[in-house]
Tab-separated table of C-alpha atoms in Angstrom:
chain	number	residue	atom	x	y	z
I	1	MET	CA	0.000	0.000	0.000
I	2	GLY	CA	2.810	2.393	0.862
I	3	PHE	CA	4.425	1.803	-2.575
I	4	ILE	CA	1.152	2.617	-4.344
I	5	LEU	CA	0.740	5.810	-2.317
I	6	ARG	CA	4.283	6.881	-3.179
I	7	ILE	CA	3.496	6.421	-6.896
I	8	ILE	CA	0.226	8.353	-6.589
I	9	PHE	CA	1.937	11.272	-4.880
I	10	LEU	CA	5.022	11.460	-7.105
I	11	PRO	CA	5.811	15.062	-8.058
I	12	LYS	CA	4.016	16.048	-11.253
I	13	LYS	CA	7.265	17.200	-12.903
I	14	PHE	CA	8.775	13.759	-12.406
I	15	VAL	CA	5.680	12.041	-13.818
I	16	ASP	CA	5.724	14.393	-16.819
I	17	PHE	CA	9.447	13.718	-17.346
I	18	VAL	CA	8.856	9.952	-17.430
I	19	TYR	CA	5.851	10.431	-19.733
I	20	HIS	CA	7.934	12.452	-22.208
I	21	LYS	CA	10.872	10.030	-22.093
I	22	LEU	CA	8.501	7.188	-22.975
I	23	LEU	CA	6.727	9.272	-25.638
I	24	PHE	CA	10.029	10.243	-27.288
I	25	ALA	CA	11.182	6.627	-27.304
I	26	TRP	CA	7.852	5.422	-28.739
I	27	LYS	CA	7.894	8.068	-31.483
I	28	SER	CA	11.646	7.598	-32.183
I	29	VAL	CA	12.297	11.326	-31.693
I	30	GLN	CA	15.820	12.370	-32.706
I	31	ALA	CA	17.108	15.029	-30.286
I	32	GLU	CA	20.599	16.471	-29.818
I	33	SER	CA	19.575	17.123	-26.218
I	34	PHE	CA	16.343	16.433	-24.373
I	35	PRO	CA	14.141	19.556	-24.540
I	36	LYS	CA	12.885	21.580	-21.613
I	37	ILE	CA	9.146	20.865	-21.390
I	38	ASN	CA	6.569	22.626	-19.206
I	39	GLY	CA	3.281	20.724	-19.172
I	40	ARG	CA	2.591	17.731	-21.420
I	41	ILE	CA	3.026	17.829	-25.170
I	42	MET	CA	1.176	15.637	-27.652
I	43	ILE	CA	2.940	13.961	-30.595
I	44	THR	CA	0.698	12.242	-33.141
I	45	GLY	CA	1.322	10.505	-36.445
I	46	ARG	CA	4.101	8.259	-37.708
I	47	GLY	CA	6.456	10.809	-39.291
I	48	THR	CA	9.861	12.057	-38.158
I	49	LEU	CA	10.656	14.610	-35.432
I	50	ARG	CA	14.180	16.017	-35.142
I	51	LEU	CA	15.228	18.495	-32.432
I	52	GLY	CA	18.406	20.512	-31.962
I	53	LYS	CA	19.920	21.459	-28.608
I	54	ASN	CA	18.160	23.418	-25.853
I	55	VAL	CA	14.702	23.398	-27.422
I	56	ALA	CA	11.955	24.587	-25.029
I	57	PHE	CA	8.259	23.655	-25.171
I	58	ASN	CA	5.375	25.138	-23.173
I	59	SER	CA	2.174	23.116	-23.112
I	60	SER	CA	-0.092	24.298	-20.320
I	61	LEU	CA	-1.954	27.310	-18.966
I	62	ARG	CA	0.523	27.644	-16.121
I	63	SER	CA	3.579	27.577	-18.394
I	64	ASN	CA	2.275	30.362	-20.648
I	65	PRO	CA	-1.130	32.008	-20.115
I	66	ILE	CA	-1.040	33.392	-23.675
I	67	GLY	CA	-2.608	30.573	-25.652
I	68	GLY	CA	-2.807	28.507	-22.496
I	69	ASP	CA	-6.189	27.158	-23.545
I	70	THR	CA	-4.382	24.712	-25.829
I	71	LYS	CA	-1.657	22.095	-25.558
I	72	LEU	CA	1.415	21.891	-27.752
I	73	ILE	CA	0.460	19.440	-30.500
I	74	LEU	CA	2.988	18.115	-33.012
I	75	ASP	CA	1.212	16.110	-35.737
I	76	LEU	CA	3.639	14.264	-38.026
I	77	GLY	CA	1.043	12.671	-40.293
I	78	THR	CA	1.822	9.439	-42.113
I	79	ASN	CA	5.355	10.371	-43.158
I	80	GLY	CA	5.812	14.070	-42.434
I	81	ILE	CA	9.055	15.615	-41.224
I	82	LEU	CA	9.329	18.253	-38.506
I	83	GLU	CA	12.748	19.740	-37.767
I	84	ILE	CA	13.216	22.234	-34.921
I	85	GLY	CA	16.564	23.984	-34.525
I	86	SER	CA	18.621	24.654	-31.417
I	87	ASN	CA	17.546	27.226	-28.804
I	88	THR	CA	14.040	27.528	-30.253
I	89	GLY	CA	11.021	28.031	-27.979
I	90	ILE	CA	7.418	27.091	-28.780
I	91	SER	CA	4.338	27.722	-26.609
I	92	ASN	CA	1.006	25.893	-26.817
I	93	ALA	CA	1.120	25.718	-30.621
I	94	ALA	CA	-0.346	23.266	-33.135
I	95	ILE	CA	2.215	22.243	-35.756
I	96	ILE	CA	0.829	20.006	-38.508
I	97	ALA	CA	3.700	18.579	-40.585
I	98	HIS	CA	2.168	16.229	-43.147
I	99	THR	CA	4.949	16.924	-45.663
I	100	LYS	CA	7.781	18.971	-44.082
I	101	ILE	CA	8.147	21.887	-41.677
I	102	THR	CA	11.591	23.259	-40.894
I	103	ILE	CA	11.977	25.647	-37.950
I	104	GLY	CA	15.406	27.223	-37.584
I	105	GLU	CA	17.521	28.176	-34.590
I	106	GLN	CA	16.659	30.844	-32.013
I	107	VAL	CA	13.052	30.997	-33.239
I	108	LYS	CA	10.253	32.174	-30.921
I	109	ILE	CA	6.770	30.788	-31.625
I	110	GLY	CA	4.109	32.387	-29.431
I	111	GLY	CA	1.050	31.036	-27.692
I	112	SER	CA	-1.604	29.270	-29.782
I	113	VAL	CA	0.243	29.694	-33.099
I	114	LYS	CA	-0.785	27.275	-35.882
I	115	LEU	CA	1.513	25.969	-38.632
I	116	TYR	CA	-0.353	23.985	-41.297
I	117	ASP	CA	1.566	22.529	-44.262
I	118	THR	CA	-1.641	20.962	-45.593
I	119	ASP	CA	-5.122	22.082	-46.601
I	120	PHE	CA	-6.477	19.019	-44.717
I	121	HIS	CA	-9.121	18.460	-47.419
I	122	ALA	CA	-9.480	18.832	-51.184
I	123	LEU	CA	-10.597	22.295	-52.285
I	124	ASN	CA	-12.888	20.883	-54.976
I	125	PRO	CA	-16.240	20.056	-53.301
I	126	VAL	CA	-16.861	17.051	-55.566
I	127	LYS	CA	-13.521	15.505	-54.599
I	128	ARG	CA	-14.072	16.449	-50.954
I	129	ALA	CA	-17.346	14.505	-50.898
I	130	THR	CA	-15.735	11.061	-50.762
I	131	PRO	CA	-12.748	9.821	-48.730
I	132	GLU	CA	-11.091	8.238	-51.790
I	133	THR	CA	-10.814	11.553	-53.655
I	134	ASP	CA	-10.548	13.910	-50.661
I	135	ILE	CA	-6.805	14.475	-51.062
I	136	ALA	CA	-5.376	17.672	-49.593
I	137	ALA	CA	-2.705	19.823	-51.199
I	138	LYS	CA	0.508	19.957	-49.141
I	139	LYS	CA	3.582	22.176	-49.338
I	140	GLU	CA	6.621	22.694	-47.116
I	141	ILE	CA	6.840	25.481	-44.526
I	142	ARG	CA	10.164	27.067	-43.522
I	143	ILE	CA	10.686	29.332	-40.505
I	144	GLU	CA	14.232	30.645	-40.692
I	145	ASN	CA	16.671	31.493	-37.885
I	146	ASN	CA	15.738	34.177	-35.332
I	147	ALA	CA	12.183	34.609	-36.610
I	148	PHE	CA	9.481	35.587	-34.093
I	149	ILE	CA	5.904	34.399	-34.716
I	150	GLY	CA	3.430	36.357	-32.579
I	151	ALA	CA	0.693	34.682	-30.536
I	152	HIS	CA	-2.422	33.317	-32.295
I	153	SER	CA	-0.900	33.643	-35.769
I	154	ILE	CA	-1.503	31.070	-38.514
I	155	ILE	CA	1.197	30.131	-41.032
I	156	LEU	CA	-0.251	28.322	-44.059
I	157	LYS	CA	1.279	25.795	-46.453
I	158	GLY	CA	4.122	26.804	-48.770
I	159	VAL	CA	5.194	29.810	-46.692
I	160	THR	CA	8.784	30.751	-45.852
I	161	VAL	CA	9.276	33.228	-43.002
I	162	GLY	CA	12.710	34.759	-43.516
I	163	GLU	CA	15.557	35.157	-41.070
I	164	ASN	CA	14.903	37.692	-38.267
I	165	ALA	CA	11.363	38.334	-39.548
I	166	ILE	CA	8.546	39.168	-37.120
I	167	ILE	CA	4.911	38.149	-37.587
I	168	GLY	CA	2.497	40.310	-35.605
I	169	ALA	CA	0.069	38.633	-33.202
I	170	GLY	CA	-3.088	37.234	-34.775
I	171	SER	CA	-1.781	37.301	-38.342
I	172	VAL	CA	-2.674	34.873	-41.136
I	173	VAL	CA	0.391	34.355	-43.322
I	174	THR	CA	-0.361	33.118	-46.847
I	175	LYS	CA	2.814	34.111	-48.724
I	176	ASN	CA	6.550	34.363	-48.143
I	177	VAL	CA	7.871	36.927	-45.683
I	178	PRO	CA	11.345	38.303	-46.536
I	179	GLN	CA	14.087	38.415	-43.944
I	180	ASN	CA	14.401	41.420	-41.611
I	181	GLU	CA	10.790	42.544	-42.088
I	182	ILE	CA	7.727	42.913	-39.850
I	183	TRP	CA	4.448	41.635	-41.267
I	184	GLY	CA	0.967	41.547	-39.764
I	185	GLY	CA	-2.760	41.325	-40.454
I	186	ASN	CA	-5.178	39.013	-42.231
I	187	PRO	CA	-3.865	38.336	-44.761
I	188	ALA	CA	-0.458	39.390	-43.438
I	189	LYS	CA	1.158	42.329	-45.241
I	190	PHE	CA	4.444	44.197	-45.011
I	191	ILE	CA	4.555	46.739	-42.166
I	192	LYS	CA	8.168	47.884	-41.999
I	193	LYS	CA	11.796	46.849	-41.999
I	194	ILE	CA	13.363	45.932	-38.666
I	195	ASP	CA	15.560	48.799	-37.486
I	196	GLY	CA	19.313	48.270	-37.495
I	197	LEU	CA	19.360	45.197	-39.768
I	198	ASP	CA	19.838	46.876	-43.160
């Protein structure tokens, strides 16, 4: 009985650590170093996840109240690839990598951000009507080094966010964002160059 009670009252951080170790082993996650994780992340699908060093994940209300209504979800699809570079931090986001998403080093991805490299369903309503023909378009997403994606933004398939670029909170990004620029809005548009980087 005492052993069972000790298990029940194990510190939550320890239980979460064991959970993530088992999850990473089950999903064959390739990591240069084990990430810092606050809360519990979800990894779905059978694709590939590769992490650099010192990656940090927030996945709870307590760890980041901005976007804290969601968990961090990494969906790798059937054979998608998700690569996250060293010293990158991601909070309570949903990253859907059904083809390939590459996130560089020193990237900040804010609370409740969504990255979708797929349309999920066919755009043609006739094709969408049956599972056999409901095939979504997919295209790679790239988030380059030092980019900052503001909370609640959505990055859609085929988009590259350039090095040092900033995406304003709540933006919907449908086309490439050049390096060293600030973009925002729905759809996201150029706002200004980042001072001191020209």
